[in-house]
Every structure is written in structure tokens, then in C-alpha cells.
Short mmCIF file of C-alpha atoms in Angstrom, two decimals:
data_model
loop_
_atom_site.label_atom_id
_atom_site.label_comp_id
_atom_site.label_asym_id
_atom_site.label_seq_id
_atom_site.Cartn_x
_atom_site.Cartn_y
_atom_site.Cartn_z
CA MET A 116 6.02 -0.33 12.34
CA ARG A 117 6.22 -0.16 8.57
CA PHE A 118 3.66 -1.29 6.02
CA GLU A 119 3.88 -2.33 2.40
CA ILE A 120 1.15 -0.77 0.27
CA MET A 121 0.48 -2.18 -3.17
CA ARG A 122 -1.61 -0.37 -5.76
CA LEU A 123 -3.67 -2.99 -7.61
CA ASP A 124 -4.69 -3.14 -11.25
CA ASP A 125 -8.42 -2.53 -11.69
CA VAL A 126 -8.83 -5.38 -14.17
CA ASP A 127 -6.98 -8.36 -12.75
CA GLY A 128 -5.86 -7.23 -9.28
CA THR A 129 -2.14 -7.62 -9.86
CA ALA A 130 0.21 -5.26 -8.04
CA VAL A 131 1.32 -2.42 -10.31
CA ASP A 132 3.14 -0.29 -7.73
CA THR A 133 4.55 -0.98 -4.27
CA THR A 134 5.73 1.36 -1.54
CA VAL A 135 6.76 0.94 2.09
CA VAL A 136 5.58 3.57 4.57
CA ASP A 137 5.47 4.15 8.30
CA ALA A 138 2.27 3.63 10.26
CA ALA A 139 1.57 7.37 10.41
CA SER A 140 1.29 7.54 6.60
CA VAL A 141 -1.12 4.64 6.14
CA ASN A 142 -4.28 6.62 6.94
CA ARG A 143 -3.40 9.38 4.48
CA ILE A 144 -2.75 6.86 1.70
CA VAL A 145 -6.00 5.01 2.43
CA GLN A 146 -7.94 8.30 2.32
CA GLN A 147 -6.35 9.23 -1.03
CA ALA A 148 -7.07 5.79 -2.51
CA ALA A 149 -10.69 5.91 -1.32
CA ALA A 150 -11.20 9.37 -2.80
CA ILE A 151 -10.29 8.16 -6.29
CA GLY A 152 -11.58 4.59 -6.03
CA GLN A 153 -8.13 3.03 -6.20
CA ARG A 154 -7.68 -0.57 -5.06
CA ILE A 155 -4.84 -1.12 -2.61
CA LEU A 156 -3.49 -3.94 -0.47
CA ILE A 157 -1.83 -3.17 2.85
CA ARG A 158 0.29 -5.62 4.80
CA PRO A 159 3.07 -5.38 7.38
CA ALA A 160 6.42 -4.91 5.71
CA GLU A 161 8.95 -7.64 6.21
CA SER A 162 11.65 -6.50 8.58
CA GLN A 163 15.22 -6.74 7.43
CA ALA A 164 17.54 -8.99 9.39
CA SER A 165 20.28 -7.09 11.18
#
């Protein structure tokens, strides 16, 4: 499963950066964001129709 992770602006909460990662990478990204106090939003990535 893949997840979309959005880095959020500290002032107004708008998404300033978006990346799509696999499930194995989510924990590492959450740990990094927590270490520096970065706000992120994580949601399942939309799958592409085949």
C-alpha cells in the first residue's frame, strides 16, 4: 500500500510539499517529522486505474 504524505505550513496548515511513499517508509518519515516538530498529513494514496 502507498501513502501520500503532505508537509504542512506551520502558519495556516496548507500543504507545501507532497510525496507518495510505500508503507515501509511511513514510520521513518513520521519519526523525522516528530524530531523537528514538522506538521504532516498522511492519507492513503489514490490508486491509478489500470
